[in-house]
PDB file of C-alpha atoms in Angstrom:
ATOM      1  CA  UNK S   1     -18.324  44.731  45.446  1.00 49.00           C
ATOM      2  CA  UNK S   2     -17.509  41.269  43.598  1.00 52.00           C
ATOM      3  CA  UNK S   3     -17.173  38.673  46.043  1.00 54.00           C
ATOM      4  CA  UNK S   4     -15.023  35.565  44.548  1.00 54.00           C
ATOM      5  CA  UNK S   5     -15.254  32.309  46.284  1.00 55.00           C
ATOM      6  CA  UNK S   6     -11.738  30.001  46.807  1.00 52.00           C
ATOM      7  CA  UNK S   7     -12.079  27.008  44.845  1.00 52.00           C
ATOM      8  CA  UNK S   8      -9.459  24.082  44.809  1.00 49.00           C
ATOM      9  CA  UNK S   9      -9.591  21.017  42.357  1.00 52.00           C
ATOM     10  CA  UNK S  10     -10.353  17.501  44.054  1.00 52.00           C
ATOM     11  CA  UNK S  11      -8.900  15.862  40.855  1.00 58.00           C
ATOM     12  CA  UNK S  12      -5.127  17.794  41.729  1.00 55.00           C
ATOM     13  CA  UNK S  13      -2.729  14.909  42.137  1.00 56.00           C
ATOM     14  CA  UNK S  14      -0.707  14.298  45.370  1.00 57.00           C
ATOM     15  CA  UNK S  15       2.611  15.394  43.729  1.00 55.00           C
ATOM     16  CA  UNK S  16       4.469  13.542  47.190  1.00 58.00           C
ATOM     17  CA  UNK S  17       3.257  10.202  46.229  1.00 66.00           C
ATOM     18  CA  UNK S  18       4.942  10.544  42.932  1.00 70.00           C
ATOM     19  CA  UNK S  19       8.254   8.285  42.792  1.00 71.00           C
ATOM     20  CA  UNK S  20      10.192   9.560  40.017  1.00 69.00           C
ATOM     21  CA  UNK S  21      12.257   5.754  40.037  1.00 67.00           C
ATOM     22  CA  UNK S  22       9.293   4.217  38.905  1.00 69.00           C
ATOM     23  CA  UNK S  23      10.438   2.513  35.940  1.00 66.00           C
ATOM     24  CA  UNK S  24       7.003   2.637  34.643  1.00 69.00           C
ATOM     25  CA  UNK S  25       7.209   6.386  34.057  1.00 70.00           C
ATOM     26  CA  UNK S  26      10.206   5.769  31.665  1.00 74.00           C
ATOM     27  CA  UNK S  27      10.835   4.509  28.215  1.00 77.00           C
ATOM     28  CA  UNK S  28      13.292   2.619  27.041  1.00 78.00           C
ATOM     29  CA  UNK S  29      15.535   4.599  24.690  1.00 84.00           C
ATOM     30  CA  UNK S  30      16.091   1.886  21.969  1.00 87.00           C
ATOM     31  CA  UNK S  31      12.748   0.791  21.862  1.00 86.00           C
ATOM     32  CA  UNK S  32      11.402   4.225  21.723  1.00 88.00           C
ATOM     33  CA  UNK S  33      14.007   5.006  18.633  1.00 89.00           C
ATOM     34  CA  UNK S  34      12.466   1.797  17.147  1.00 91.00           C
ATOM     35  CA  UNK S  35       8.653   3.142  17.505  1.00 91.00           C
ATOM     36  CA  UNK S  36      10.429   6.188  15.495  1.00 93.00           C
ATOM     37  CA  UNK S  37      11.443   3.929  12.882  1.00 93.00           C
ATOM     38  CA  UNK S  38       7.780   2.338  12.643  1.00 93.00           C
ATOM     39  CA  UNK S  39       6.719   5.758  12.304  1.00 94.00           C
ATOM     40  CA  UNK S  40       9.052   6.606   9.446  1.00 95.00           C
ATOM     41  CA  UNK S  41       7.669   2.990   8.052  1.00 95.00           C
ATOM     42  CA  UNK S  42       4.393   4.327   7.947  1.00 95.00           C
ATOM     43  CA  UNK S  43       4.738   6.798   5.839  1.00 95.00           C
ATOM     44  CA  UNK S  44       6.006   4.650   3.051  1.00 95.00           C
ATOM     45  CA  UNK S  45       2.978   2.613   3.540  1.00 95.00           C
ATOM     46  CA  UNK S  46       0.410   5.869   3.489  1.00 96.00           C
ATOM     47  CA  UNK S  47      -0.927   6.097  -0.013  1.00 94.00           C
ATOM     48  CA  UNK S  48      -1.432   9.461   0.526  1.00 95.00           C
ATOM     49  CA  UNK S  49       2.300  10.029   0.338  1.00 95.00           C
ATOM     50  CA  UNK S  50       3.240  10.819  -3.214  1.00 96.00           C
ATOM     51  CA  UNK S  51       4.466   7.415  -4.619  1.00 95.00           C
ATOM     52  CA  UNK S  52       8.931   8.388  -4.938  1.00 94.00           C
ATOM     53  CA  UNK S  53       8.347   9.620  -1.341  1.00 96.00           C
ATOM     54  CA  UNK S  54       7.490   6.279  -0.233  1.00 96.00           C
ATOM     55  CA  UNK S  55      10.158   4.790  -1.415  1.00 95.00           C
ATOM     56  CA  UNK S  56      12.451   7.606  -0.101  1.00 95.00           C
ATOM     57  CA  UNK S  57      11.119   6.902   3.151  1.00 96.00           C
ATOM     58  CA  UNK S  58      11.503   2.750   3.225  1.00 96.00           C
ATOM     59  CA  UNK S  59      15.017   3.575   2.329  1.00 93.00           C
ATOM     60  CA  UNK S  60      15.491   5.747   5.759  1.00 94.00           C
ATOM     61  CA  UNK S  61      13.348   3.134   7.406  1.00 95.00           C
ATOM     62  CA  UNK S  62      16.306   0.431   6.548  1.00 93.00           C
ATOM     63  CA  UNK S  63      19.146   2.968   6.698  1.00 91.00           C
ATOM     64  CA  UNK S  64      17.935   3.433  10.137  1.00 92.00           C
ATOM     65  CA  UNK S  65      18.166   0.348  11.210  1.00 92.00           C
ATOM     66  CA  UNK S  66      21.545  -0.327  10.161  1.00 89.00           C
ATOM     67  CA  UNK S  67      22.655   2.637  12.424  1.00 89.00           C
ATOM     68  CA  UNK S  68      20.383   0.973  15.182  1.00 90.00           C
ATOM     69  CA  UNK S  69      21.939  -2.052  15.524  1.00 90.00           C
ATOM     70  CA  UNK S  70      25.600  -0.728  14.760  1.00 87.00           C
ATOM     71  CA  UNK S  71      25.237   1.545  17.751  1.00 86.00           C
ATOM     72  CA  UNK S  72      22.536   0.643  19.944  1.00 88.00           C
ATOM     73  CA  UNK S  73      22.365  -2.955  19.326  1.00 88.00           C
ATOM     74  CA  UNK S  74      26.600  -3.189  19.390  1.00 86.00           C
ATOM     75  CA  UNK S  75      26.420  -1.374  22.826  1.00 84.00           C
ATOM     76  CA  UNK S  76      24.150  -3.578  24.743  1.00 86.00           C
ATOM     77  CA  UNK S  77      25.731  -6.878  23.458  1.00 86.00           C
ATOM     78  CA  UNK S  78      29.305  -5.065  24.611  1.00 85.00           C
ATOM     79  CA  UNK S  79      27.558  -4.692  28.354  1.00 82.00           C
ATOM     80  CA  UNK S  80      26.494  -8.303  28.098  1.00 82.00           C
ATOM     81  CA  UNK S  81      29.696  -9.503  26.880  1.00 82.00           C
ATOM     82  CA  UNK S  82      31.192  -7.247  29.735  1.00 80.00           C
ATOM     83  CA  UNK S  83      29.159  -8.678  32.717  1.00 76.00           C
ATOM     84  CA  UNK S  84      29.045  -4.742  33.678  1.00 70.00           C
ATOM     85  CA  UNK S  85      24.798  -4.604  33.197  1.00 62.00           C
ATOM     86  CA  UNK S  86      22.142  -6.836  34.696  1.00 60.00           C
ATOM     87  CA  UNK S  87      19.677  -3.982  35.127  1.00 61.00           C
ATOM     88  CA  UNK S  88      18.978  -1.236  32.720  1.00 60.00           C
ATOM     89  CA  UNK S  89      18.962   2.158  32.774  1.00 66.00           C
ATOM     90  CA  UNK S  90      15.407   4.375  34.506  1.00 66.00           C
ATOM     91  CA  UNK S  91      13.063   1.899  33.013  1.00 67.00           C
ATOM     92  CA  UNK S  92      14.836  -1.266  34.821  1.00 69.00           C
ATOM     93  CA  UNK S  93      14.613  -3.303  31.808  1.00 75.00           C
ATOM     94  CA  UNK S  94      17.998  -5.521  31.427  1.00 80.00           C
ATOM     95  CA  UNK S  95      19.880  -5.848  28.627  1.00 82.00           C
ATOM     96  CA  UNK S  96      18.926  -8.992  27.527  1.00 84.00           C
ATOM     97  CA  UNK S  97      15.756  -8.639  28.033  1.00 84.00           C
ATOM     98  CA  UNK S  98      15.843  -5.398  25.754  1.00 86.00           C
ATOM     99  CA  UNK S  99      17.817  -7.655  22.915  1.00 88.00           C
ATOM    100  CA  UNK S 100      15.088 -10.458  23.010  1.00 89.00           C
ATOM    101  CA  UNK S 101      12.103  -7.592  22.731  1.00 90.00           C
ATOM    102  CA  UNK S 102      14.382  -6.190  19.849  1.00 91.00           C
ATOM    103  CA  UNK S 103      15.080  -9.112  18.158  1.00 92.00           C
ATOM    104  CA  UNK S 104      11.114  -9.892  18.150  1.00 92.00           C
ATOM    105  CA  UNK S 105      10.339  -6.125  17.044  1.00 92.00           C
ATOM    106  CA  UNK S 106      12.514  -6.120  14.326  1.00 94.00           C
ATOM    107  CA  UNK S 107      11.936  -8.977  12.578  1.00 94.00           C
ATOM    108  CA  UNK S 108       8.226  -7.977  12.187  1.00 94.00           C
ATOM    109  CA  UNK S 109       9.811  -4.665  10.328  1.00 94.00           C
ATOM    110  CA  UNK S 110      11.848  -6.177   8.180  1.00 95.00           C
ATOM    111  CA  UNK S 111       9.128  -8.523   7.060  1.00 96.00           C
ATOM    112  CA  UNK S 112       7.374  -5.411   6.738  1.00 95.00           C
ATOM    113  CA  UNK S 113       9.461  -3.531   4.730  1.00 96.00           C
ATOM    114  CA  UNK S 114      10.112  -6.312   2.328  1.00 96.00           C
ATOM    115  CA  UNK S 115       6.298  -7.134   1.858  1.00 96.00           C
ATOM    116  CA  UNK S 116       5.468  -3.152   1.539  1.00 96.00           C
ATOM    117  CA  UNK S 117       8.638  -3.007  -0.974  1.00 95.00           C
ATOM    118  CA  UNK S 118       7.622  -6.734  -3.010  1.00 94.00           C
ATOM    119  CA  UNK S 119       3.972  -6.300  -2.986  1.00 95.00           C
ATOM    120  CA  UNK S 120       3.161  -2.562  -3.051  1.00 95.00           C
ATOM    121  CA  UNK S 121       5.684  -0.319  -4.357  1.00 95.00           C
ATOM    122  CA  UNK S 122       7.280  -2.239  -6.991  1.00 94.00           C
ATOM    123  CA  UNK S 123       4.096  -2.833  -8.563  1.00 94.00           C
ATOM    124  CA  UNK S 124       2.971   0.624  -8.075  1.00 95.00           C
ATOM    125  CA  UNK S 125       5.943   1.713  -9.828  1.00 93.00           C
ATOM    126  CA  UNK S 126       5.949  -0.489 -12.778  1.00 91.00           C
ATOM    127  CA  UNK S 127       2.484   0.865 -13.365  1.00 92.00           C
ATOM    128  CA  UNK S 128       4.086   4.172 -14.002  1.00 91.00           C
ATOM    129  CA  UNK S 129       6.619   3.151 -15.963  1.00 87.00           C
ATOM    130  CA  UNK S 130       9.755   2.520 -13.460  1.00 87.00           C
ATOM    131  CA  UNK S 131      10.959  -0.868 -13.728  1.00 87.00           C
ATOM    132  CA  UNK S 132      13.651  -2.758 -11.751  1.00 86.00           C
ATOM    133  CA  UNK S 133      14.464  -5.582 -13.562  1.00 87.00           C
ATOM    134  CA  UNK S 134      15.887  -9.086 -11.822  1.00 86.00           C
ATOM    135  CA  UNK S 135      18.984 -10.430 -12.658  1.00 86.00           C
ATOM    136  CA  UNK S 136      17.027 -13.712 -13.542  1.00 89.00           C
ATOM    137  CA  UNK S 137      14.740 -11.666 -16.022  1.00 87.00           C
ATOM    138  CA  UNK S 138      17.511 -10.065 -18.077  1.00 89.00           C
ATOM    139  CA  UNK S 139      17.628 -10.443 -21.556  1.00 90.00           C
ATOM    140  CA  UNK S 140      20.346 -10.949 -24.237  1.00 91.00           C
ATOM    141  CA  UNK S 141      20.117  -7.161 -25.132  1.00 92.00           C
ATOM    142  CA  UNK S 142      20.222  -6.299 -21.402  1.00 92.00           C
ATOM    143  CA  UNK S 143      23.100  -8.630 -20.655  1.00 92.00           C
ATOM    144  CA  UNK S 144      25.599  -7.380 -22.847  1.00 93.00           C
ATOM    145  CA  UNK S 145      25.063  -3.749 -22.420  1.00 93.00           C
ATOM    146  CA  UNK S 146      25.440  -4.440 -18.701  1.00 93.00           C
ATOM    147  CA  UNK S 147      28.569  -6.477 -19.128  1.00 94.00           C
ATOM    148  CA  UNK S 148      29.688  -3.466 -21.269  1.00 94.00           C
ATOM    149  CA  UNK S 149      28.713  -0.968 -18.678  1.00 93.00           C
ATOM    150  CA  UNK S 150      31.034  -2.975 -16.430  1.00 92.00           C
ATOM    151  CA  UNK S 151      33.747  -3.509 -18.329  1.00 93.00           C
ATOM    152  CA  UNK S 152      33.768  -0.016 -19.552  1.00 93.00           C
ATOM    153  CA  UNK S 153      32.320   1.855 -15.977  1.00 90.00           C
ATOM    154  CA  UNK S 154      32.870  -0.004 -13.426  1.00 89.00           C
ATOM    155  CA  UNK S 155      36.254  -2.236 -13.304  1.00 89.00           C
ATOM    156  CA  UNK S 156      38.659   0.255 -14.131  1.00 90.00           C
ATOM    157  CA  UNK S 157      37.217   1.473 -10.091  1.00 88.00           C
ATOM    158  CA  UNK S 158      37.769  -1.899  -8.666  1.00 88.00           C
ATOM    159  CA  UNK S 159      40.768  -2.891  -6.561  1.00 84.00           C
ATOM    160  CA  UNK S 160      40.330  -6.664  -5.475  1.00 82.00           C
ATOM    161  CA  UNK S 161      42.505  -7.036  -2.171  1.00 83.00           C
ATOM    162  CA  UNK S 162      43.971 -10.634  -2.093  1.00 79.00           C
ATOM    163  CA  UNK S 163      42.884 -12.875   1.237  1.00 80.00           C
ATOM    164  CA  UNK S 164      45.933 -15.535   1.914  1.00 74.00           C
ATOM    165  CA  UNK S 165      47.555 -16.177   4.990  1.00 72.00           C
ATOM    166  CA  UNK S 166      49.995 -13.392   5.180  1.00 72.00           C
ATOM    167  CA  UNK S 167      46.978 -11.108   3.925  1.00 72.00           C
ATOM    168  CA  UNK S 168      44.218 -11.717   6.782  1.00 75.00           C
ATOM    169  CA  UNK S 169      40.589 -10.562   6.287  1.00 77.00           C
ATOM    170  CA  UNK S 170      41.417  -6.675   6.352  1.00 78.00           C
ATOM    171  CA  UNK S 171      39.735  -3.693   7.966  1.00 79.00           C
ATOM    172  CA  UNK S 172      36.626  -2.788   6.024  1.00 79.00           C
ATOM    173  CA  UNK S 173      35.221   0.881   6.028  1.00 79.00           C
ATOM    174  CA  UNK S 174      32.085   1.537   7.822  1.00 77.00           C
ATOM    175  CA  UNK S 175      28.553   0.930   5.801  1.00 76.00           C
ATOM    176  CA  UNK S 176      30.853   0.162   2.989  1.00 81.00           C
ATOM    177  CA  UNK S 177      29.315  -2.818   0.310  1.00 85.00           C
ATOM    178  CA  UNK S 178      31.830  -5.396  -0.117  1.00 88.00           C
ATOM    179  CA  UNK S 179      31.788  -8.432  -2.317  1.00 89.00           C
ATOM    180  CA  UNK S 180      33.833 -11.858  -1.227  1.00 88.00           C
ATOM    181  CA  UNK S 181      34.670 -13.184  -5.013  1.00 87.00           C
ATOM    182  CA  UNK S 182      36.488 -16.790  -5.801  1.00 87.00           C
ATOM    183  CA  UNK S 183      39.696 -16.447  -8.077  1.00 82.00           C
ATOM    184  CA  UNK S 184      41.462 -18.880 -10.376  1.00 81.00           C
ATOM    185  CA  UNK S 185      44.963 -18.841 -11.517  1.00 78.00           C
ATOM    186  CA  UNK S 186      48.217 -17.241  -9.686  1.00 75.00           C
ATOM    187  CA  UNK S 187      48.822 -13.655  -9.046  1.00 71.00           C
ATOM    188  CA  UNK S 188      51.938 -11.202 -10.206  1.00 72.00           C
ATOM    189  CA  UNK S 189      53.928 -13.630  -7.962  1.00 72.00           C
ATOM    190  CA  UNK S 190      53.034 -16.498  -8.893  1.00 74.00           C
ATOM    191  CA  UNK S 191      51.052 -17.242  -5.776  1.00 74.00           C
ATOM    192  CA  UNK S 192      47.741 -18.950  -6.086  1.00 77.00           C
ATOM    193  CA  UNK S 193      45.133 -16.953  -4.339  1.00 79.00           C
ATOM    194  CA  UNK S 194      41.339 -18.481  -4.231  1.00 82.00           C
ATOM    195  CA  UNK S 195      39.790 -15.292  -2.722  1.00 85.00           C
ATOM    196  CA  UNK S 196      39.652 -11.891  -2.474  1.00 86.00           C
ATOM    197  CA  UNK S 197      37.248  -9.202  -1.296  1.00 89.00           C
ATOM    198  CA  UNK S 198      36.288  -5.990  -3.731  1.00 89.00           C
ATOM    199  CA  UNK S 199      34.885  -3.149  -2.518  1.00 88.00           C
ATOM    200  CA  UNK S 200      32.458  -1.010  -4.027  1.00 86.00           C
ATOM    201  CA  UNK S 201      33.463   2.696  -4.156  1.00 85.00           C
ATOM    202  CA  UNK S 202      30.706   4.705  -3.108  1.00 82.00           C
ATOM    203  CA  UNK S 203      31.179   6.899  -5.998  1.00 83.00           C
ATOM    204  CA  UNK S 204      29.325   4.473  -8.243  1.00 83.00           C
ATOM    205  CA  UNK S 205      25.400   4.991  -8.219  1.00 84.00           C
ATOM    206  CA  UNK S 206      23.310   2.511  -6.744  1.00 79.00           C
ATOM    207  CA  UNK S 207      20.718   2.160  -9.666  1.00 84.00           C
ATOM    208  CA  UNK S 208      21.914   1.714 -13.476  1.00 88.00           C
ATOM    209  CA  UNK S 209      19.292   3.303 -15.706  1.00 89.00           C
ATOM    210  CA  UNK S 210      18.673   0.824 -18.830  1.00 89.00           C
ATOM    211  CA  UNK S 211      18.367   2.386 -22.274  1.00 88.00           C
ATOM    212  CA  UNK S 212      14.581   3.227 -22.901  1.00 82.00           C
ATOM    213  CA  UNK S 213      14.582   1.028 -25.791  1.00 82.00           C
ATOM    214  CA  UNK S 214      15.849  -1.881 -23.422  1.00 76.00           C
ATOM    215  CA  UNK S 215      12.877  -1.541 -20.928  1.00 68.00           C
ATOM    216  CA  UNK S 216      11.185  -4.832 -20.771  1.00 56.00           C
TER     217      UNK S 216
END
């Protein structure tokens, strides 16, 4: 008859030592969701990625971060501003101390993404024919087909919204891209107004494709 032997582990962890409030089994959330974003980064920067990926995926990198600090950023300066939080959540970190390591973390991305974007992909896509071309670096051609384009496209979309004092810096809508412009002159009442904001509708694309002929 087979005989087995009881055996027991000597490396089997003391599971009533274990304090589950030991903030150094936790993570904090929002620097966790950064390391994400890092990740994301990453892959732009992988030249193993194909090269329109890359760029897909520094866009999400930045989109992302926009969300992060209109949520998660917004919501810890609200419990500072509050006096309602001097200690964090599970991982005991306060919330100051979590804006100082965020403030530090993401200004390394952002210099990141800009270098990656400058010095890499640009580049990279010039070489295959995909040009962005500077405002500064337009030529005559380019300039008045572009003043056409808007002329023609884009101001018949634009509704410029007056700031005076009886017209006070208005509501914008969320992740919308608005433009403060200077004015000259009087408007339908004869009121002189120096400023107005114009906001771009998001129906308009967010790259104008040049004429081949026009590439430089």
């Amino acid at each position: 008859m087979e005989q087995h032997t009881p055996t027991t582990s000597i490396d089997a962890p003391n599971t009533t030592d274990i304090r589950l409030d030991n903030p150094d089994y936790y993570i904090n959330r929002e620097l966790s969701l950064l390391g994400f974003n890092c990740r994301v980064l990453e892959l732009a920067s992988d030249p193993q990625v194909p090269l329109l990926e890359r760029l897909k995926f520094l866009c999400i990198s930045s989109s992302n971060l926009d969300e992060f600090f209109e949520v998660r950023v917004g919501r810890l300066k609200q419990q500072l501003e509050m006096g309602i939080a001097t200690i964090g959540g599970a991982d005991n970190l306060p919330p100051a101390t979590v804006l100082h390591m965020i403030t530090r973390h993401v200004n390394e991305v952002v210099e990141s993404q800009y270098k990656l974007l400058n010095e890499t992909l640009i580049p990279a896509l010039r070489k295959e024919g995909i040009l962005f071309v500077r405002r500064n670096h337009w030529d005559e051609r380019q300039h008045a087909w572009l003043s056409d384009y808007f002329d023609n496209e884009l101001l018949p979309l634009l509704s410029p919204l007056g700031l005076d004092p009886a017209h006070p810096f208005p509501n914008v809508i969320n992740k919308s891209l608005n433009f403060i412009v200077s004015l000259q002159g009087t408007d339908a009442f004869g009121r002189e107004i120096d400023t107005a904001i114009v906001q771009a509708p998001r129906s308009l694309p967010r790259i104008i494709r040049l004429p081949a002929e026009m590439a430089a």
